[in-house]
mmCIF file of C-alpha atoms in Angstrom:
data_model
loop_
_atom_site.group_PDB
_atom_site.id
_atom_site.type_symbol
_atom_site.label_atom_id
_atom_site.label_comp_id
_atom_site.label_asym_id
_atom_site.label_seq_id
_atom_site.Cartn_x
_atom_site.Cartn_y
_atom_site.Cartn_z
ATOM 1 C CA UNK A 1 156.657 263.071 120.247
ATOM 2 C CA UNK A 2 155.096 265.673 122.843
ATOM 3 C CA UNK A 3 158.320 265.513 124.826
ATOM 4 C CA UNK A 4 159.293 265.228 123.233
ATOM 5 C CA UNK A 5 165.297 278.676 99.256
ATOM 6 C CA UNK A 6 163.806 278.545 97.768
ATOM 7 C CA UNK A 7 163.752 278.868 94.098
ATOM 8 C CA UNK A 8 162.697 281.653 92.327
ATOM 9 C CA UNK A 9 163.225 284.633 94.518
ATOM 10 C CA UNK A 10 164.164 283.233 97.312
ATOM 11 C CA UNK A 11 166.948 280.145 96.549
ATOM 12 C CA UNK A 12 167.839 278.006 98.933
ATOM 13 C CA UNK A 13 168.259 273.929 99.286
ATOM 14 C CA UNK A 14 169.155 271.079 102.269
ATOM 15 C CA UNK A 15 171.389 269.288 104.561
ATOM 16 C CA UNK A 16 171.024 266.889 107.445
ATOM 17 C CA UNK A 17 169.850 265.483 111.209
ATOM 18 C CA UNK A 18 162.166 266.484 124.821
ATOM 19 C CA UNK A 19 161.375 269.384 126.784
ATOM 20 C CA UNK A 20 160.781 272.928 127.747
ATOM 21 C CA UNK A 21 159.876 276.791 126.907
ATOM 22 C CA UNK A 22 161.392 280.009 126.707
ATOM 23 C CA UNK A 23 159.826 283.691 126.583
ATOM 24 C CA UNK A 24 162.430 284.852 123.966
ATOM 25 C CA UNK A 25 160.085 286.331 120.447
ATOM 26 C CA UNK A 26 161.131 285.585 117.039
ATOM 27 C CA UNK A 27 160.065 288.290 114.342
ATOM 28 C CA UNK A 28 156.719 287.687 112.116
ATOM 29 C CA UNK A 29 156.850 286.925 108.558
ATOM 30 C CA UNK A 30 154.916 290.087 107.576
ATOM 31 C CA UNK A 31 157.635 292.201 109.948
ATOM 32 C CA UNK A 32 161.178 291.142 108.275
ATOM 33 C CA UNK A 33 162.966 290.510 105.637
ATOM 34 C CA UNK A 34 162.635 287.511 103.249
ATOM 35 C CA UNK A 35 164.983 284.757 103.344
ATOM 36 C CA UNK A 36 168.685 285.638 102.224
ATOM 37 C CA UNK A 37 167.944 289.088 103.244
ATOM 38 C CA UNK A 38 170.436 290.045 106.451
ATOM 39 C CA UNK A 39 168.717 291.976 108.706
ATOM 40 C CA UNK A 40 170.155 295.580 109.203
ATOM 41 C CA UNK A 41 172.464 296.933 111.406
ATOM 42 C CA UNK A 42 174.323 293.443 112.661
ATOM 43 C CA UNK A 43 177.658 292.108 111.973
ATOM 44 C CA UNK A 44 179.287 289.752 109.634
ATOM 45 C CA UNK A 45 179.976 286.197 112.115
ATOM 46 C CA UNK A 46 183.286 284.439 111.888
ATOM 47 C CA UNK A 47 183.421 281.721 109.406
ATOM 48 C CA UNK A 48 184.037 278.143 110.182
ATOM 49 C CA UNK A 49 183.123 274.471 110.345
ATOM 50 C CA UNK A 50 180.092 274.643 113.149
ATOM 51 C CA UNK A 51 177.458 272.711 114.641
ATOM 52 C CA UNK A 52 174.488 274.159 115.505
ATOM 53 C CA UNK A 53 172.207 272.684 118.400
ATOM 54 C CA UNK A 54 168.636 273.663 118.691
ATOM 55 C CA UNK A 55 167.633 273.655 122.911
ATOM 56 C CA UNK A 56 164.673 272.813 123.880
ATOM 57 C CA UNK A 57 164.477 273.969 127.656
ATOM 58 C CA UNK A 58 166.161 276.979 126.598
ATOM 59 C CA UNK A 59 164.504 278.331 123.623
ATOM 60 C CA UNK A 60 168.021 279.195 121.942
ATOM 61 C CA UNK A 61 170.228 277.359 119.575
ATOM 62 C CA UNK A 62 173.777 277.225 120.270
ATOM 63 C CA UNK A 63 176.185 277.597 117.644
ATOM 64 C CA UNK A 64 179.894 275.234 118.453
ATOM 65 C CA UNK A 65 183.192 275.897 116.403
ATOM 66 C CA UNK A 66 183.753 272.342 115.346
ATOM 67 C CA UNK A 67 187.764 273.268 115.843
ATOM 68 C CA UNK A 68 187.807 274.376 118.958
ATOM 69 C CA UNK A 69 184.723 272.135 120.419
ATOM 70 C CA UNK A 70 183.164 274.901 122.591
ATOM 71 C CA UNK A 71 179.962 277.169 122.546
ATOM 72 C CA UNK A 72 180.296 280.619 120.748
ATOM 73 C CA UNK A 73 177.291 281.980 120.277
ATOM 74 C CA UNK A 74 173.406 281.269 121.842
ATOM 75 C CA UNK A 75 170.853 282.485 119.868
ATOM 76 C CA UNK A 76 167.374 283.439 121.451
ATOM 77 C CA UNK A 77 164.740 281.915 119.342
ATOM 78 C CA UNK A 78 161.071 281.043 120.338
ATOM 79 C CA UNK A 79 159.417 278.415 122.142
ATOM 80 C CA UNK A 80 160.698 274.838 122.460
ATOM 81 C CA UNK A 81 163.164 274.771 119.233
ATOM 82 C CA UNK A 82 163.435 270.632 118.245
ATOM 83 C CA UNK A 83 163.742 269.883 114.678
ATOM 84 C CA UNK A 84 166.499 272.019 113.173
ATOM 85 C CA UNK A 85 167.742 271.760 109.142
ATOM 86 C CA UNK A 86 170.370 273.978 107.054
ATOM 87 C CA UNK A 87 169.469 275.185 104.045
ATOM 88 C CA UNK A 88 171.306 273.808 100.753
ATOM 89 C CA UNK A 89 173.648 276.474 100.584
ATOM 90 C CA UNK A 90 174.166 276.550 104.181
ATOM 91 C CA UNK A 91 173.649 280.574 104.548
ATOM 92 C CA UNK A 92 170.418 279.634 106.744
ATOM 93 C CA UNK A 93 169.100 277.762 109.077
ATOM 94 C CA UNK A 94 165.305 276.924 109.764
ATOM 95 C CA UNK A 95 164.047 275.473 113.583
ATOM 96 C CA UNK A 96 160.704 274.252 114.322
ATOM 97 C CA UNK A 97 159.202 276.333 117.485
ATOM 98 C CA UNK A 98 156.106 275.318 119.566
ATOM 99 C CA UNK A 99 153.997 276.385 122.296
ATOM 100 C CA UNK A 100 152.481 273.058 123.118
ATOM 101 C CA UNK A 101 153.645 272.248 126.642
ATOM 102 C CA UNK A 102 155.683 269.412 127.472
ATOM 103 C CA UNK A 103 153.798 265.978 127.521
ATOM 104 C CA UNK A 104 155.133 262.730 127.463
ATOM 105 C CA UNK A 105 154.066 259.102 127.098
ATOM 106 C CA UNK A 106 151.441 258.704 129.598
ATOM 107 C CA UNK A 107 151.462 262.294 130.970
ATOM 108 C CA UNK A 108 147.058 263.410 131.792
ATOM 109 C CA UNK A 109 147.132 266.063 129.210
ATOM 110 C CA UNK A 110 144.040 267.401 131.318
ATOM 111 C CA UNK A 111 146.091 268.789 134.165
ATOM 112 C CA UNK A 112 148.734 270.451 131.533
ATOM 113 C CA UNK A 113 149.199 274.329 131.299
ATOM 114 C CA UNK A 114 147.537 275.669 127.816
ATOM 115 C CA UNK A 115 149.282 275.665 124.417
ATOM 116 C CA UNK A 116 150.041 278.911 123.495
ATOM 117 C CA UNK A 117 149.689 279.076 119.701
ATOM 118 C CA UNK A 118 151.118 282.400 118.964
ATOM 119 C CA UNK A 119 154.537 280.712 119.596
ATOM 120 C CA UNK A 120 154.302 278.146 116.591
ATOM 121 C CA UNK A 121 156.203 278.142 114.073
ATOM 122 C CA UNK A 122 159.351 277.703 111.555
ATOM 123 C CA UNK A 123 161.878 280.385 112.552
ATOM 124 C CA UNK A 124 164.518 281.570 109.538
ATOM 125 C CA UNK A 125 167.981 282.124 111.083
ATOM 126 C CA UNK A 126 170.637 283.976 108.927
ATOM 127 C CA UNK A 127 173.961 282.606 109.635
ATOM 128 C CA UNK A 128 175.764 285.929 108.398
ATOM 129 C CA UNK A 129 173.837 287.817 111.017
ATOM 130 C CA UNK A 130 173.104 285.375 113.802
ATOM 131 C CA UNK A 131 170.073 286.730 113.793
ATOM 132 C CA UNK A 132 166.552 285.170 113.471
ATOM 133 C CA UNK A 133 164.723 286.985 110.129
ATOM 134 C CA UNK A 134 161.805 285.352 109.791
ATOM 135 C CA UNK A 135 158.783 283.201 111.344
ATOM 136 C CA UNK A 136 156.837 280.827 108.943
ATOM 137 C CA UNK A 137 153.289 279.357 109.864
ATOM 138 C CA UNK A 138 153.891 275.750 110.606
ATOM 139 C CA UNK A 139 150.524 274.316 111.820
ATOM 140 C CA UNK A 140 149.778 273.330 115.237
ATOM 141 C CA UNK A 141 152.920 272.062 117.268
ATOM 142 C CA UNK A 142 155.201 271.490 114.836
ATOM 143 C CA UNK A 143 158.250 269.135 115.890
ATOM 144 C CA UNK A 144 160.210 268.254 112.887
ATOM 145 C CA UNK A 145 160.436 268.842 108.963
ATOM 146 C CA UNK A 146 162.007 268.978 105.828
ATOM 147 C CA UNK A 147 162.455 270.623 102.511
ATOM 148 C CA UNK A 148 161.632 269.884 98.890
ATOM 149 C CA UNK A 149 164.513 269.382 96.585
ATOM 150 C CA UNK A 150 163.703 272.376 94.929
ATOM 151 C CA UNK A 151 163.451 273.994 98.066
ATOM 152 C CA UNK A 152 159.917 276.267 97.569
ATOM 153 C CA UNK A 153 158.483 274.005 99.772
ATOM 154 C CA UNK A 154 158.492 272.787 103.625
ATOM 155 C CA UNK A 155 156.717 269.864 105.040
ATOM 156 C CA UNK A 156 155.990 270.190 108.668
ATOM 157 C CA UNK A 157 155.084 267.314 111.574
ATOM 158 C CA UNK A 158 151.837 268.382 113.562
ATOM 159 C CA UNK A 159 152.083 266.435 116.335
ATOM 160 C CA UNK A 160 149.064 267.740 118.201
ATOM 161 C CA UNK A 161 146.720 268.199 115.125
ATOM 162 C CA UNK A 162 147.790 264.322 113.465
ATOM 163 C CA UNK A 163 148.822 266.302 110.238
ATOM 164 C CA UNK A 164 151.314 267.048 107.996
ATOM 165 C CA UNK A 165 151.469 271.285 106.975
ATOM 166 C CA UNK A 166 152.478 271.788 103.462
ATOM 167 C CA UNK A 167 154.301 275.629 103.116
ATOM 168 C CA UNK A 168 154.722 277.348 100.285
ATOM 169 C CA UNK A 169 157.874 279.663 101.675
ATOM 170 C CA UNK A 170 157.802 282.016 98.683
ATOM 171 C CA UNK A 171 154.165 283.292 99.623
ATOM 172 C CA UNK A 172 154.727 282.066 103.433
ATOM 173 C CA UNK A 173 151.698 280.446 103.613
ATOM 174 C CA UNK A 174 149.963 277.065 104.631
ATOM 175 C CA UNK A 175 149.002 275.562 101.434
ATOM 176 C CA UNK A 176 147.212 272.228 102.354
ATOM 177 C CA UNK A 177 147.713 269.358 105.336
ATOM 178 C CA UNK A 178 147.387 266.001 105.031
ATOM 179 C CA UNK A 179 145.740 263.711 107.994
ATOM 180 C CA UNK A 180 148.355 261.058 108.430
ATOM 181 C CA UNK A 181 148.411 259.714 111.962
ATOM 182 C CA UNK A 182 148.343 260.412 115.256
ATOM 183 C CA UNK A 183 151.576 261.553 116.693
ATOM 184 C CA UNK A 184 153.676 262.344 113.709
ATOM 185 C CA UNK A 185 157.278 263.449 114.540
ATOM 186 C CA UNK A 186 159.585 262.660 111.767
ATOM 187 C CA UNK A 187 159.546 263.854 108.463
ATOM 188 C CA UNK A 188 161.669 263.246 105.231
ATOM 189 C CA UNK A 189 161.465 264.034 101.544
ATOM 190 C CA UNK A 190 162.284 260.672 99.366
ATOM 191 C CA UNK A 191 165.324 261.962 97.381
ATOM 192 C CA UNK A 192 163.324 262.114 94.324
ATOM 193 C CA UNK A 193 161.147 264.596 95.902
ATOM 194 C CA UNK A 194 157.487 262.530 94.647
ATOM 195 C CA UNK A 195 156.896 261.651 98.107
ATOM 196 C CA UNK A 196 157.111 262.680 102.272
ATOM 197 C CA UNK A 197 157.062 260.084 104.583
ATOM 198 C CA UNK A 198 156.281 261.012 108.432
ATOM 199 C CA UNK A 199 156.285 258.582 111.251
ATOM 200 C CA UNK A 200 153.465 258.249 113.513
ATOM 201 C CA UNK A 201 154.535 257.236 117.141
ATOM 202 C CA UNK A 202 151.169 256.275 118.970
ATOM 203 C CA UNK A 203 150.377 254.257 115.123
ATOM 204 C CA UNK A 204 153.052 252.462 114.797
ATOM 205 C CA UNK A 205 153.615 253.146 110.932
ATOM 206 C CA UNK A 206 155.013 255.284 108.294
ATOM 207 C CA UNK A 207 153.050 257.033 106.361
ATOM 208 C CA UNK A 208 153.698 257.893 102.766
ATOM 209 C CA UNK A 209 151.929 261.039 101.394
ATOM 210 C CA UNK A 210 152.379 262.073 97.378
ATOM 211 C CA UNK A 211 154.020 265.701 97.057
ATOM 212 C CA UNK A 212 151.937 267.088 94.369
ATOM 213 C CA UNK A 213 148.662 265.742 95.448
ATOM 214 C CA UNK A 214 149.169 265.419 99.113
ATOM 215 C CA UNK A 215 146.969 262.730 99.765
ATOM 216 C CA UNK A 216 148.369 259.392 101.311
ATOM 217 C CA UNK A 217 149.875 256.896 98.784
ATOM 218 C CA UNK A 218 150.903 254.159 101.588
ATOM 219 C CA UNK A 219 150.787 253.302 105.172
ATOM 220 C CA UNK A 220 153.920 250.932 106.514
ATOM 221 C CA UNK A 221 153.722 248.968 109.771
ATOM 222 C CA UNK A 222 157.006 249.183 111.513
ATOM 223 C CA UNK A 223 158.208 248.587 115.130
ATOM 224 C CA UNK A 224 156.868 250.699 118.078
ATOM 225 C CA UNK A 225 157.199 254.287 118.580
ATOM 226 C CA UNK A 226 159.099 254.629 114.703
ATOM 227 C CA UNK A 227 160.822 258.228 115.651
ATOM 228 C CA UNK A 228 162.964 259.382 112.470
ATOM 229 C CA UNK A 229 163.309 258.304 108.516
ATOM 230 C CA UNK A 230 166.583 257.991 106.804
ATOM 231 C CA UNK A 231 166.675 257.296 102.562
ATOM 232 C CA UNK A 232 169.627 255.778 101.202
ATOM 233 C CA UNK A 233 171.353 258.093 98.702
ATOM 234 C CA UNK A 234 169.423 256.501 95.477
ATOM 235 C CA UNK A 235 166.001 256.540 97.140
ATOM 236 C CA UNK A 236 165.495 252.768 97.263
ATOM 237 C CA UNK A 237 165.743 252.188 101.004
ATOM 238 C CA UNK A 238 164.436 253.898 104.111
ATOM 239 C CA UNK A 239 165.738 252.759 107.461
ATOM 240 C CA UNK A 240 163.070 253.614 110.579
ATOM 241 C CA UNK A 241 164.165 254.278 113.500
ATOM 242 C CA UNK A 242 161.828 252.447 116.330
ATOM 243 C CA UNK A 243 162.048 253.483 120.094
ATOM 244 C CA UNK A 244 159.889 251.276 121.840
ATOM 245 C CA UNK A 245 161.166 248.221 119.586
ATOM 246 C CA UNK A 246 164.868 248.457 119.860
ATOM 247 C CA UNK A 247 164.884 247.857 116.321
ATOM 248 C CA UNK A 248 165.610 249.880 112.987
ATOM 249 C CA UNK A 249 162.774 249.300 110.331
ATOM 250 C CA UNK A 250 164.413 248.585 106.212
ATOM 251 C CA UNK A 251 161.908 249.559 104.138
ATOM 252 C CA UNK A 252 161.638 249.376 100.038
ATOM 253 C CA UNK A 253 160.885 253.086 99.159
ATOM 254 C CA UNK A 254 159.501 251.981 95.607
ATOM 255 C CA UNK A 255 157.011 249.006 96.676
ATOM 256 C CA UNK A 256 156.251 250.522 100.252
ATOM 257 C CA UNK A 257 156.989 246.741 101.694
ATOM 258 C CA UNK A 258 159.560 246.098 104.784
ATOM 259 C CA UNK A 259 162.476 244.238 103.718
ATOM 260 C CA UNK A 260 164.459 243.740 106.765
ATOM 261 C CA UNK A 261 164.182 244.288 110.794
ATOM 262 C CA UNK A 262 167.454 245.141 112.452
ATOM 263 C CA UNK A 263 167.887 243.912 115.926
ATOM 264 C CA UNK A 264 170.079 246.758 118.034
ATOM 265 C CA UNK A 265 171.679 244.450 120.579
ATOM 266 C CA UNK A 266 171.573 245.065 123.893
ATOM 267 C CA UNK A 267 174.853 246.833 125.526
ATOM 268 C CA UNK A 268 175.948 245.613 128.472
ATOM 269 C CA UNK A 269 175.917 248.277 131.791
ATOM 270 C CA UNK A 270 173.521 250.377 129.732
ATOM 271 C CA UNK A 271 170.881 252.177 132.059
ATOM 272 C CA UNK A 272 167.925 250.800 129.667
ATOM 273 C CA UNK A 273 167.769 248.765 126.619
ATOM 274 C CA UNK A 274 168.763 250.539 123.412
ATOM 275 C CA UNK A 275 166.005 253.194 122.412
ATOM 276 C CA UNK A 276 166.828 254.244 118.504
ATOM 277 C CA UNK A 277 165.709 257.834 118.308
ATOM 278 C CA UNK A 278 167.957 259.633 115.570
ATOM 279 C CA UNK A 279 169.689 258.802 112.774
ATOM 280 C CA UNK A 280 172.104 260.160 109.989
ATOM 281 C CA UNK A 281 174.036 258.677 107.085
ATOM 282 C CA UNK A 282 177.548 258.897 106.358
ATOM 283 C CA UNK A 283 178.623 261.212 103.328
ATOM 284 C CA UNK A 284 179.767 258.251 101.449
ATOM 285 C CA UNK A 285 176.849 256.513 102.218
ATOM 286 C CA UNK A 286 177.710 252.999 103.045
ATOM 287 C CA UNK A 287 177.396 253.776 107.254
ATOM 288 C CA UNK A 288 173.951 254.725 109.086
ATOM 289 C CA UNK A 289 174.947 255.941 112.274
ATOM 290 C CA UNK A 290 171.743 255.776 115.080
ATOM 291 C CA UNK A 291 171.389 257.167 118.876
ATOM 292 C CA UNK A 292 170.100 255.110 121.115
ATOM 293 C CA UNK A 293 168.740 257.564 123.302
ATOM 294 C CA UNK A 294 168.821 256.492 127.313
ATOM 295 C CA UNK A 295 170.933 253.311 126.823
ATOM 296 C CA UNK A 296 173.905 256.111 125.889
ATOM 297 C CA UNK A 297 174.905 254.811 122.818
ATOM 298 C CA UNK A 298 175.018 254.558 118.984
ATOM 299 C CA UNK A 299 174.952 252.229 116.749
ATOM 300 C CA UNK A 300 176.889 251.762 113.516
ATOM 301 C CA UNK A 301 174.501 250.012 110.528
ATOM 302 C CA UNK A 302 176.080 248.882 107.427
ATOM 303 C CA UNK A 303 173.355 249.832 104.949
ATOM 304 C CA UNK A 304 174.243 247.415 102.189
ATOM 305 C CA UNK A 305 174.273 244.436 104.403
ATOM 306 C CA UNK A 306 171.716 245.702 106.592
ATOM 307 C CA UNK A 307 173.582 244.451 109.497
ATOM 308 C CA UNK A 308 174.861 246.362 112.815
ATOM 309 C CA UNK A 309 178.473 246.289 113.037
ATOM 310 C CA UNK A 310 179.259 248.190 116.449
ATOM 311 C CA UNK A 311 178.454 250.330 118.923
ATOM 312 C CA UNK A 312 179.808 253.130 120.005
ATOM 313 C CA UNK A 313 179.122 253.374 124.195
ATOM 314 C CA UNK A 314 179.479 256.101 126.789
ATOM 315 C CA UNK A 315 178.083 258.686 124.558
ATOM 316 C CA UNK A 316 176.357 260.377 127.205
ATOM 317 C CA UNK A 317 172.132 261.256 128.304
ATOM 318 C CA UNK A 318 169.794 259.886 126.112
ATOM 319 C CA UNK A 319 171.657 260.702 122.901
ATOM 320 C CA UNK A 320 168.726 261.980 120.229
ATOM 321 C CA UNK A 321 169.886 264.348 117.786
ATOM 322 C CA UNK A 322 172.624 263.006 115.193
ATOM 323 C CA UNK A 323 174.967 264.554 112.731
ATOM 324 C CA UNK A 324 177.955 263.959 110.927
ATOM 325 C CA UNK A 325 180.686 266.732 109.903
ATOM 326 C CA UNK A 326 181.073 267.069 105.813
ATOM 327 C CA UNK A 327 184.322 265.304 106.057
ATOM 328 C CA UNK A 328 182.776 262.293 107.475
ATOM 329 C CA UNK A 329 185.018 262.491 110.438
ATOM 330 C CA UNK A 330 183.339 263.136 113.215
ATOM 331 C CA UNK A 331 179.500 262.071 114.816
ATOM 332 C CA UNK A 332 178.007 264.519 117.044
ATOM 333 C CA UNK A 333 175.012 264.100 119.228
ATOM 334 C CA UNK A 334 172.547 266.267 121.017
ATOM 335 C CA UNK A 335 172.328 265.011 124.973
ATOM 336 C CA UNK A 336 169.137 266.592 126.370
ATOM 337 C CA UNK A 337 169.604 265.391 129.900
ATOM 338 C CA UNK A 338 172.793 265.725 130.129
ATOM 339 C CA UNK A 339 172.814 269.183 128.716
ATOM 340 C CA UNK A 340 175.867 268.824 126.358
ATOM 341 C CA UNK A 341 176.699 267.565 122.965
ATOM 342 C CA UNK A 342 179.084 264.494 122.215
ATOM 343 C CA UNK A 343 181.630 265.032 119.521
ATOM 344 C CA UNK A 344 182.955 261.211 118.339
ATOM 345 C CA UNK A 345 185.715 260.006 116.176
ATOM 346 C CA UNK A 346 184.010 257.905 113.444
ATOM 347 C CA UNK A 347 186.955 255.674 112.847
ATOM 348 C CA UNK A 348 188.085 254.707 116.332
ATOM 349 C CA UNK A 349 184.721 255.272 117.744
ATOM 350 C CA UNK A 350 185.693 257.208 120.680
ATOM 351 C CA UNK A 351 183.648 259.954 122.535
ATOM 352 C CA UNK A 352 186.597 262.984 122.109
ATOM 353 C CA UNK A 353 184.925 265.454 124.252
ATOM 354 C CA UNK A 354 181.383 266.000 125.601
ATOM 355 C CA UNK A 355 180.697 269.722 124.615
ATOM 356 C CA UNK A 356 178.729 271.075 128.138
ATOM 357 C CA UNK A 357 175.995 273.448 126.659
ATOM 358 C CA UNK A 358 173.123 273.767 129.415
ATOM 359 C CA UNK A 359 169.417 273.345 128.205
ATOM 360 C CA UNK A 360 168.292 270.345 126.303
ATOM 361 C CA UNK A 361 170.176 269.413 123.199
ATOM 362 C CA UNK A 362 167.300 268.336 121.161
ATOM 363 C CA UNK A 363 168.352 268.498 117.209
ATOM 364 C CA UNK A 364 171.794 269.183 115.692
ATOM 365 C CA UNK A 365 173.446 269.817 112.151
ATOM 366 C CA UNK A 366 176.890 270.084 111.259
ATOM 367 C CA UNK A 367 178.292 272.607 108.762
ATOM 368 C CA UNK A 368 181.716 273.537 106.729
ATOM 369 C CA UNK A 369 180.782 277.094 107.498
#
């Protein structure tokens, strides 16, 4: 959407998850330290379950003690910050920066201000430090990514090019891209790490793409506008979230064939039908929790029977980014409008408190630390 570590030397693995700029720079690759490295000269931060929030208006992330609910640090970053991932150990985070301005559905991309390249990128974030370390190439407008399993590697959406960027982040370099589809936003390694699949908005369809060759193994209808892709925890299923359709996609991962459409009903006093943008699963795996972006909801899935059992209302504007603390306790979603974050009690489905953070909440990840 427009609005829309490593192993080896560097050792680092995963965890998981329209519209603005900022001036603020984020250091080269060439200039800093490689990842794991803490930069010189800064200070230890206090440890801590946290959620971090990338901000898209605001070029910063914003780092929230999850005891306390309430904004402790912002963090200058780069251009338009979306997609946003922890590393596996959780010492780093990585956030996708772009200088494509901001164009959504329908906008004359004629009459828009020019991209400014320079800003693009993957910036490296060291959690010790608080402190932004390093700048990967991404390709052109990236928006969202993820990691392999072994973590040497970073697959990047390029939403104005119709690629996918393949990284190696031990070199730092662009390795190969793969022509997918036009609009690609999300992007997720299968858990076996043999293939990436990226949704294309304006195509309607998931494409699969093989991680050693990086050529394209399968292309999967699904509903309009699919936005992100969720695996279940063996690899067997991928649920697609689909905007425009009101509808999440259930996909077999192995044959590449859709098994099941899931219906979000509509909620009653909602500003707009529901609009399923992000999604997360619950540690234990049995739950898929997905916003519903301007109908102000989410909606509970339960994955084995491929069924929605609730929603959860009055979660605030246009809900996107999803997370879900370690514990499995608590749902927390990034409200762009609204400017805050929404931190909900899984088992009684209440909003607890709306977190007010300024900017746009686009992504969001929750940590032990």
């Amino acid at each position: 959407m427009r609005n829309t570590t490593i192993a080896g030397t560097l050792l680092l693995v995963l965890t998981a998850a329209a519209c603005g700029r900022s001036e603020p720079g984020a250091p080269r690759a060439a200039d800093t330290p490689a990842p794991g490295a803490p930069a010189a000269g800064t200070t230890t931060a206090p440890s801590g379950p946290r959620v971090y929030v990338s901000d898209e208006t605001g070029g910063n992330v914003f780092v929230i003690d999850a005891a306390s609910a309430r904004v402790i640090e912002t963090i200058p970053v780069g251009k338009r910050p979306r997609g946003i991932r922890l590393t596996h150990d959780g010492t780093q985070l990585l956030v996708a920066l772009s200088g494509s301005p901001i164009a959504g559905p329908g906008v004359d991309e004629s009459k828009l201000p020019p991209a400014d390249r320079t800003a693009d990128g993957i910036g490296l974030l060291d959690l010790s430090t608080l402190k932004v370390v390093r700048n990967y190439p991404s390709g052109q407008d990236p928006e969202a990514f993820d990691l392999s399993p072994d973590g040497r590697t970073l697959y990047v959406s390029n939403e104005d090019a119709a690629q996918m960027s393949v990284v190696d982040l031990t070199s730092g370099s662009i390795t190969s891209r793969a022509a997918v589809g036009e609009e690609p936003e999300g992007v997720t390694v299968r858990p076996d790490g043999r293939e990436i699949w990226v949704s294309c908005e304006a195509d309607n369809e998931v494409v699969a793409v093989d991680a050693t060759s990086h050529k394209v193994v399968a292309r999967m209808p699904t509903g309009a506008r699919p936005r992100s892709v969720i695996f279940t925890a063996d690899g067997r299923t991928a649920f697609v979230t689909n905007e425009n359709a009101g509808a999440v996609s259930a996909i077999d991962a192995v044959t590449h064939k859709a098994v099941a459409t899931l219906q979000i009903p509509k909620i009653e006093g909602a500003p707009t039908v529901p609009r399923p943008m992000g999604g997360v699963l619950s540690p234990d795996g049995r739950q898929l929790f997905v916003s519903l972006g301007r109908a102000g909801a989410v909606a509970v899935i339960d994955v084995a029977a491929r069924t929605v059992t609730r929603t959860i209302e009055g979660v605030g504007g246009r809900p996107w980014g999803i997370a879900i603390s370690p514990d499995g306790r608590k749902l927390y979603t990034a409200n762009g409008p609204a400017g805050t974050v929404s931190v909900i009690d899984v088992a009684t489905g209440k909003v607890d408190q709306q977190i007010k953070t300024g900017g746009s909440p686009w992504g969001v990840v929750a940590a032990s630390k």
